Short mmCIF file of N, CA, C and O and ligand atoms in Angstrom, two decimals:
data_model
loop_
_atom_site.label_atom_id
_atom_site.label_comp_id
_atom_site.label_asym_id
_atom_site.label_seq_id
_atom_site.Cartn_x
_atom_site.Cartn_y
_atom_site.Cartn_z
N MET B 1 13.15 -0.62 5.93
CA MET B 1 12.76 0.56 6.59
C MET B 1 13.48 0.27 8.20
O MET B 1 14.06 -1.31 8.59
N THR B 2 14.12 1.12 8.89
CA THR B 2 14.90 0.99 9.95
C THR B 2 14.08 1.77 11.04
O THR B 2 13.35 2.57 11.23
N SER B 3 14.52 1.37 12.43
CA SER B 3 13.68 2.12 13.44
C SER B 3 14.79 2.83 14.21
O SER B 3 15.89 2.45 14.28
N ILE B 4 14.08 4.38 14.33
CA ILE B 4 15.37 5.25 14.56
C ILE B 4 14.65 5.99 15.76
O ILE B 4 13.68 6.40 15.93
N SER B 5 15.54 6.02 16.43
CA SER B 5 15.12 6.60 17.87
C SER B 5 14.81 8.45 17.56
O SER B 5 15.52 9.10 17.04
N ILE B 6 13.60 8.87 18.02
CA ILE B 6 13.13 10.45 18.15
C ILE B 6 13.48 11.22 19.26
O ILE B 6 12.73 12.22 19.39
N GLY B 7 13.62 10.09 20.31
CA GLY B 7 13.65 10.94 21.69
C GLY B 7 13.16 10.32 22.75
O GLY B 7 12.63 9.07 22.71
N LYS B 8 13.21 11.05 24.07
CA LYS B 8 12.36 10.31 24.98
C LYS B 8 10.67 10.55 25.18
O LYS B 8 10.47 11.63 24.46
N LEU B 9 10.20 9.77 25.68
CA LEU B 9 8.52 9.53 25.72
C LEU B 9 8.27 11.08 26.19
O LEU B 9 7.05 11.32 26.01
N SER B 10 9.29 11.41 27.31
CA SER B 10 8.48 12.82 28.18
C SER B 10 8.67 13.81 26.92
O SER B 10 8.30 15.02 27.16
N ASP B 11 9.49 13.76 25.83
CA ASP B 11 9.62 14.86 24.86
C ASP B 11 7.87 14.81 24.20
O ASP B 11 8.13 16.02 23.56
N PHE B 12 7.05 13.91 24.30
CA PHE B 12 5.84 13.81 23.52
C PHE B 12 4.84 13.84 24.46
O PHE B 12 4.12 12.78 24.75
N PRO B 13 4.64 15.20 25.46
CA PRO B 13 3.62 14.98 26.42
C PRO B 13 1.95 14.34 25.76
O PRO B 13 1.45 15.11 24.47
N LYS B 14 0.92 14.24 26.73
CA LYS B 14 -0.23 14.03 26.60
C LYS B 14 -0.94 15.20 25.62
O LYS B 14 -0.78 16.53 26.09
N GLY B 15 -1.80 15.15 24.84
CA GLY B 15 -2.43 16.51 24.23
C GLY B 15 -1.76 17.24 23.51
O GLY B 15 -2.29 18.15 22.91
N LYS B 16 -0.25 16.69 23.05
CA LYS B 16 0.35 17.82 22.44
C LYS B 16 1.07 17.13 21.15
O LYS B 16 0.90 15.90 20.80
N MET B 17 1.35 17.87 20.05
CA MET B 17 2.07 17.21 18.77
C MET B 17 3.26 18.03 18.34
O MET B 17 3.55 19.35 18.81
N LYS B 18 4.00 17.47 17.69
CA LYS B 18 5.53 17.98 17.66
C LYS B 18 6.05 17.43 16.31
O LYS B 18 5.84 16.25 15.89
N LYS B 19 6.86 18.11 15.46
CA LYS B 19 7.42 17.50 14.21
C LYS B 19 8.82 17.54 14.62
O LYS B 19 9.67 17.67 15.32
N VAL B 20 9.04 16.08 13.89
CA VAL B 20 10.28 15.48 13.86
C VAL B 20 11.05 15.37 12.64
O VAL B 20 10.20 15.26 11.52
N SER B 21 12.43 15.57 12.26
CA SER B 21 12.94 15.25 11.29
C SER B 21 13.66 13.60 11.16
O SER B 21 14.51 13.80 12.21
N VAL B 22 13.08 13.03 10.12
CA VAL B 22 13.98 11.77 10.26
C VAL B 22 14.30 11.21 8.51
O VAL B 22 13.24 11.28 8.17
N LYS B 23 15.57 11.37 8.52
CA LYS B 23 16.03 10.54 7.19
C LYS B 23 15.51 11.65 6.06
O LYS B 23 14.74 11.09 5.07
N GLY B 24 15.37 12.75 6.48
CA GLY B 24 14.97 14.14 5.06
C GLY B 24 13.40 13.73 5.45
O GLY B 24 12.82 14.86 4.54
N LYS B 25 12.78 13.16 6.13
CA LYS B 25 11.33 13.51 6.23
C LYS B 25 10.88 14.22 7.22
O LYS B 25 11.12 14.16 8.10
N GLU B 26 9.82 15.22 6.95
CA GLU B 26 9.16 15.63 8.22
C GLU B 26 7.88 14.87 8.63
O GLU B 26 7.20 14.55 8.12
N ILE B 27 7.81 14.37 10.23
CA ILE B 27 6.98 13.78 10.74
C ILE B 27 6.00 14.14 11.51
O ILE B 27 7.13 14.88 12.47
N LEU B 28 4.95 14.06 11.96
CA LEU B 28 4.07 14.77 12.89
C LEU B 28 3.68 13.74 13.83
O LEU B 28 3.32 12.35 13.63
N VAL B 29 4.17 13.85 15.41
CA VAL B 29 3.92 12.88 16.05
C VAL B 29 3.14 13.22 17.10
O VAL B 29 3.12 14.25 17.65
N ALA B 30 2.23 12.85 17.63
CA ALA B 30 1.35 13.33 18.28
C ALA B 30 0.46 12.32 19.62
O ALA B 30 0.87 10.82 19.24
N ASN B 31 0.74 12.89 20.75
CA ASN B 31 -0.12 11.79 21.85
C ASN B 31 -1.25 12.05 22.25
O ASN B 31 -1.94 13.27 22.93
N LEU B 32 -2.14 11.24 21.99
CA LEU B 32 -3.32 11.21 22.26
C LEU B 32 -3.71 10.37 23.35
O LEU B 32 -3.65 9.01 23.14
N ASP B 33 -4.24 10.51 24.43
CA ASP B 33 -4.28 10.09 25.78
C ASP B 33 -2.93 8.93 26.04
O ASP B 33 -3.46 7.83 26.35
N GLY B 34 -1.91 9.22 25.84
CA GLY B 34 -1.15 8.26 26.24
C GLY B 34 -0.63 7.62 25.09
O GLY B 34 0.23 6.80 25.06
N ARG B 35 -1.30 7.55 24.07
CA ARG B 35 -0.72 6.70 22.72
C ARG B 35 -0.11 7.65 21.95
O ARG B 35 -0.76 8.67 21.49
N LEU B 36 0.93 7.03 21.28
CA LEU B 36 1.37 7.96 20.33
C LEU B 36 1.28 7.48 18.83
O LEU B 36 1.01 6.47 18.53
N TYR B 37 1.24 8.51 17.85
CA TYR B 37 0.73 8.31 16.43
C TYR B 37 1.64 9.42 15.74
O TYR B 37 2.16 10.33 15.96
N SER B 38 1.70 8.75 14.44
CA SER B 38 2.69 9.68 13.61
C SER B 38 2.15 9.65 11.95
O SER B 38 1.71 8.32 11.77
N ILE B 39 2.09 10.71 11.48
CA ILE B 39 1.85 10.67 10.11
C ILE B 39 2.81 11.93 9.30
O ILE B 39 3.48 12.86 10.25
N ASP B 40 2.74 11.95 8.11
CA ASP B 40 3.69 13.12 7.55
C ASP B 40 3.16 14.15 7.77
O ASP B 40 2.23 14.31 8.01
N ASP B 41 4.13 15.25 7.85
CA ASP B 41 3.66 16.66 8.83
C ASP B 41 3.03 17.54 7.24
O ASP B 41 2.95 18.55 7.64
N THR B 42 3.78 16.98 6.18
CA THR B 42 3.33 18.19 4.99
C THR B 42 2.07 17.71 4.46
O THR B 42 1.74 16.59 3.83
N CYS B 43 1.36 18.94 4.78
CA CYS B 43 -0.36 18.72 4.07
C CYS B 43 -0.31 18.28 2.75
O CYS B 43 0.45 18.84 1.75
N THR B 44 -0.99 17.21 2.42
CA THR B 44 -1.03 16.85 0.87
C THR B 44 -1.79 17.92 0.24
O THR B 44 -2.08 17.52 -0.96
N HIS B 45 -2.36 19.15 0.57
CA HIS B 45 -3.31 19.92 0.01
C HIS B 45 -2.44 20.82 -0.77
O HIS B 45 -1.69 20.34 -2.01
N GLU B 46 -1.56 21.98 0.09
CA GLU B 46 -0.57 22.43 -0.62
C GLU B 46 0.59 22.74 0.30
O GLU B 46 1.30 23.93 0.54
N GLU B 47 1.05 21.50 0.90
CA GLU B 47 2.57 21.48 1.98
C GLU B 47 2.40 22.10 2.93
O GLU B 47 3.59 22.87 3.50
N CYS B 48 1.22 22.72 3.51
CA CYS B 48 2.11 23.38 4.87
C CYS B 48 1.98 22.59 6.14
O CYS B 48 2.00 21.30 6.00
N SER B 49 2.50 22.74 6.84
CA SER B 49 3.27 22.22 8.19
C SER B 49 2.05 21.88 9.18
O SER B 49 1.51 22.50 9.65
N LEU B 50 1.76 20.46 9.43
CA LEU B 50 0.28 20.44 9.97
C LEU B 50 0.87 20.55 11.24
O LEU B 50 0.03 20.52 12.04
N SER B 51 2.27 20.17 11.50
CA SER B 51 2.23 20.47 13.48
C SER B 51 2.30 22.09 13.62
O SER B 51 1.97 22.38 14.81
N ASP B 52 2.23 22.95 11.95
CA ASP B 52 1.55 24.31 12.55
C ASP B 52 -0.06 24.75 12.97
O ASP B 52 -0.30 25.79 13.52
N GLY B 53 -1.07 23.48 12.73
CA GLY B 53 -2.56 23.25 12.97
C GLY B 53 -2.91 23.10 14.52
O GLY B 53 -2.07 23.39 15.31
N PHE B 54 -3.88 22.52 14.61
CA PHE B 54 -4.62 22.44 15.87
C PHE B 54 -4.65 20.96 15.70
O PHE B 54 -5.25 20.38 15.18
N LEU B 55 -4.93 20.41 17.46
CA LEU B 55 -5.48 18.86 17.26
C LEU B 55 -6.78 19.33 17.45
O LEU B 55 -7.09 20.00 18.42
N SER B 56 -7.79 18.55 17.09
CA SER B 56 -9.06 18.36 17.35
C SER B 56 -9.65 16.93 17.67
O SER B 56 -9.39 16.11 16.90
N GLY B 57 -9.80 16.34 18.76
CA GLY B 57 -10.01 14.80 19.38
C GLY B 57 -8.75 14.20 18.56
O GLY B 57 -7.56 14.43 19.02
N GLU B 58 -9.28 13.06 17.77
CA GLU B 58 -8.21 12.37 17.00
C GLU B 58 -7.85 13.18 15.73
O GLU B 58 -7.14 12.20 15.25
N ASN B 59 -7.82 13.90 15.35
CA ASN B 59 -7.57 14.57 13.97
C ASN B 59 -6.52 15.86 14.14
O ASN B 59 -6.93 16.45 15.14
N VAL B 60 -6.12 16.19 13.01
CA VAL B 60 -5.22 17.48 12.97
C VAL B 60 -5.74 18.36 12.11
O VAL B 60 -6.22 17.77 11.03
N ILE B 61 -6.26 19.51 12.39
CA ILE B 61 -6.53 20.73 11.18
C ILE B 61 -5.35 21.38 10.80
O ILE B 61 -4.38 21.85 11.50
N CYS B 62 -5.38 21.26 9.41
CA CYS B 62 -4.15 22.33 8.96
C CYS B 62 -4.59 23.57 9.10
O CYS B 62 -5.43 24.08 8.84
N HIS B 63 -3.55 24.43 9.45
CA HIS B 63 -4.19 25.81 9.62
C HIS B 63 -4.31 26.58 8.24
O HIS B 63 -4.95 27.50 8.27
N CYS B 64 -3.73 25.92 7.49
CA CYS B 64 -3.65 26.95 5.87
C CYS B 64 -5.04 26.97 5.59
O CYS B 64 -5.99 28.02 5.28
N HIS B 65 -5.84 25.41 5.07
CA HIS B 65 -7.26 25.74 4.38
C HIS B 65 -8.01 24.67 5.33
O HIS B 65 -8.98 24.41 4.62
N LEU B 66 -7.92 24.31 6.62
CA LEU B 66 -8.39 23.68 7.54
C LEU B 66 -9.10 21.98 7.16
O LEU B 66 -10.02 21.59 7.51
N ALA B 67 -8.16 21.48 6.41
CA ALA B 67 -8.49 20.31 5.75
C ALA B 67 -8.15 19.45 7.24
O ALA B 67 -7.30 19.88 7.97
N GLN B 68 -8.95 18.34 7.48
CA GLN B 68 -8.53 17.47 8.72
C GLN B 68 -8.03 16.18 8.27
O GLN B 68 -8.70 15.66 7.27
N PHE B 69 -7.02 15.55 9.22
CA PHE B 69 -6.74 14.33 8.94
C PHE B 69 -6.69 13.38 10.04
O PHE B 69 -6.31 14.08 11.31
N SER B 70 -7.11 12.14 10.00
CA SER B 70 -7.19 11.67 11.22
C SER B 70 -5.42 11.35 11.63
O SER B 70 -4.89 10.60 10.69
N LEU B 71 -5.16 11.04 12.94
CA LEU B 71 -4.01 10.82 13.58
C LEU B 71 -3.67 9.44 13.32
O LEU B 71 -2.44 8.96 13.48
N LYS B 72 -4.89 8.80 13.97
CA LYS B 72 -4.50 7.29 13.45
C LYS B 72 -4.59 6.44 12.24
O LYS B 72 -3.49 5.49 12.23
N THR B 73 -5.19 7.09 11.34
CA THR B 73 -5.22 6.46 10.26
C THR B 73 -4.68 7.01 8.97
O THR B 73 -4.05 7.11 7.72
N GLY B 74 -4.07 8.26 9.31
CA GLY B 74 -3.77 9.66 7.84
C GLY B 74 -4.87 9.72 7.23
O GLY B 74 -4.82 10.58 6.17
N LYS B 75 -5.79 9.55 6.83
CA LYS B 75 -7.14 9.42 6.13
C LYS B 75 -7.63 10.71 6.37
O LYS B 75 -7.64 11.32 7.84
N VAL B 76 -8.06 11.26 5.24
CA VAL B 76 -8.53 12.70 5.01
C VAL B 76 -10.20 12.66 5.64
O VAL B 76 -10.70 11.46 5.09
N MET B 77 -10.08 13.48 7.00
CA MET B 77 -11.65 13.32 7.55
C MET B 77 -12.31 14.49 7.30
O MET B 77 -13.54 14.76 7.40
N GLN B 78 -11.46 15.58 6.46
CA GLN B 78 -12.56 16.68 6.25
C GLN B 78 -11.73 17.63 4.93
O GLN B 78 -10.62 17.57 5.18
N LYS B 79 -12.33 17.46 3.91
CA LYS B 79 -11.52 18.35 2.63
C LYS B 79 -10.97 19.70 3.14
O LYS B 79 -12.07 20.44 4.01
N PRO B 80 -10.21 20.61 2.24
CA PRO B 80 -9.82 21.67 2.70
C PRO B 80 -11.11 22.81 2.47
O PRO B 80 -11.67 22.37 1.38
N ALA B 81 -11.02 23.83 2.78
CA ALA B 81 -11.93 24.99 2.56
C ALA B 81 -11.81 25.48 1.08
O ALA B 81 -13.22 25.38 0.55
N THR B 82 -10.92 25.08 0.01
CA THR B 82 -11.10 25.24 -1.15
C THR B 82 -11.97 23.98 -1.78
O THR B 82 -12.29 24.07 -2.97
N GLY B 83 -12.12 23.00 -1.17
CA GLY B 83 -13.20 22.19 -1.46
C GLY B 83 -12.08 21.12 -2.75
O GLY B 83 -13.16 20.21 -3.11
N ASP B 84 -10.99 21.17 -2.51
CA ASP B 84 -10.15 20.65 -3.38
C ASP B 84 -10.15 18.87 -2.85
O ASP B 84 -10.14 18.24 -1.86
N VAL B 85 -10.09 17.82 -3.74
CA VAL B 85 -9.84 16.38 -3.54
C VAL B 85 -8.54 16.17 -3.15
O VAL B 85 -7.57 16.56 -3.90
N ILE B 86 -8.13 15.78 -2.06
CA ILE B 86 -6.66 15.81 -1.63
C ILE B 86 -6.32 14.38 -1.06
O ILE B 86 -7.09 13.43 -1.10
N ASP B 87 -5.01 13.95 -1.09
CA ASP B 87 -4.92 12.42 -0.63
C ASP B 87 -4.69 12.35 0.78
O ASP B 87 -4.48 13.31 1.63
N ASP B 88 -4.77 11.05 1.29
CA ASP B 88 -4.57 10.70 2.37
C ASP B 88 -3.18 11.15 3.00
O ASP B 88 -2.10 10.89 2.20
N GLU B 89 -2.89 11.17 4.22
CA GLU B 89 -1.39 11.06 4.62
C GLU B 89 -0.89 9.96 4.81
O GLU B 89 -1.15 8.94 5.52
N PRO B 90 0.56 9.28 4.57
CA PRO B 90 1.34 8.53 4.96
C PRO B 90 1.10 8.44 6.52
O PRO B 90 1.60 9.34 7.26
N THR B 91 1.09 6.98 7.20
CA THR B 91 1.47 6.97 8.10
C THR B 91 3.08 5.99 8.67
O THR B 91 3.19 5.64 7.94
N TYR B 92 3.12 6.53 9.86
CA TYR B 92 4.81 5.62 10.27
C TYR B 92 4.17 4.79 11.71
O TYR B 92 3.39 5.59 12.36
N LYS B 93 5.13 3.64 11.60
CA LYS B 93 4.73 2.90 12.98
C LYS B 93 5.66 3.24 14.08
O LYS B 93 6.98 3.92 13.89
N ILE B 94 5.46 3.38 14.95
CA ILE B 94 5.77 4.06 16.04
C ILE B 94 5.70 2.98 17.45
O ILE B 94 4.82 2.45 17.56
N SER B 95 6.74 2.97 18.50
CA SER B 95 7.16 2.28 19.38
C SER B 95 7.58 2.99 20.42
O SER B 95 8.47 3.83 20.34
N VAL B 96 7.67 2.29 21.82
CA VAL B 96 8.13 3.01 22.70
C VAL B 96 8.97 1.79 23.36
O VAL B 96 8.27 0.78 23.84
N LYS B 97 10.33 1.78 23.67
CA LYS B 97 11.00 0.87 24.65
C LYS B 97 11.79 1.67 25.42
O LYS B 97 12.57 2.47 25.48
N ARG B 98 11.56 1.12 27.10
CA ARG B 98 12.42 1.65 27.97
C ARG B 98 12.39 3.28 27.61
O ARG B 98 13.32 3.84 27.92
N GLN B 99 11.18 3.85 27.85
CA GLN B 99 10.59 5.63 27.56
C GLN B 99 11.88 6.06 26.55
O GLN B 99 11.54 7.44 26.64
N GLU B 100 12.07 5.33 25.70
CA GLU B 100 12.58 5.73 24.17
C GLU B 100 11.47 5.66 23.04
O GLU B 100 11.32 4.53 22.96
N VAL B 101 11.42 6.61 22.35
CA VAL B 101 10.44 6.66 21.43
C VAL B 101 11.24 6.37 20.07
O VAL B 101 12.16 7.04 19.46
N PHE B 102 10.72 5.27 19.30
CA PHE B 102 11.22 4.85 18.06
C PHE B 102 9.96 4.95 16.62
O PHE B 102 9.05 4.81 17.07
N ILE B 103 10.85 5.27 15.78
CA ILE B 103 9.83 5.64 14.61
C ILE B 103 10.57 4.47 13.26
O ILE B 103 11.66 4.61 13.23
N GLU B 104 9.84 3.90 12.53
CA GLU B 104 10.25 2.98 11.24
C GLU B 104 9.83 3.69 10.18
O GLU B 104 8.92 4.34 9.86
N VAL B 105 11.20 4.39 9.43
CA VAL B 105 10.89 5.05 8.43
C VAL B 105 12.06 4.33 7.29
O VAL B 105 12.93 3.89 7.57
S1 LIG U 201 -2.40 23.34 2.95
FE1 LIG U 201 -3.42 22.24 4.39
S2 LIG U 201 -5.38 22.33 4.09
FE2 LIG U 201 -4.60 23.57 2.40
#
């Protein structure tokens, strides 16, 4: 695992989420009340981009079939509307040093 800079803290405003590409992975970074969390951006259902979805409290809702994942743990909070059983999302360790954001990949 290496720690890679993904930008300044100001690039990730409160209440917003953003997709970043790190080492060939698409990762969703969300700022929940000033704390950053990161999970895989690709939905484990049918691979839609979660960053095109919606924030709902501590969860992200996939815009394709409305599965919900916890941004804190990556766990499935609600199955997709199709009723399929899906996997949790991988999470990534994220840290801030001198206003710069690092992610471990
Ligand atoms: S692709 Fe995300 S819920 Fe279906």
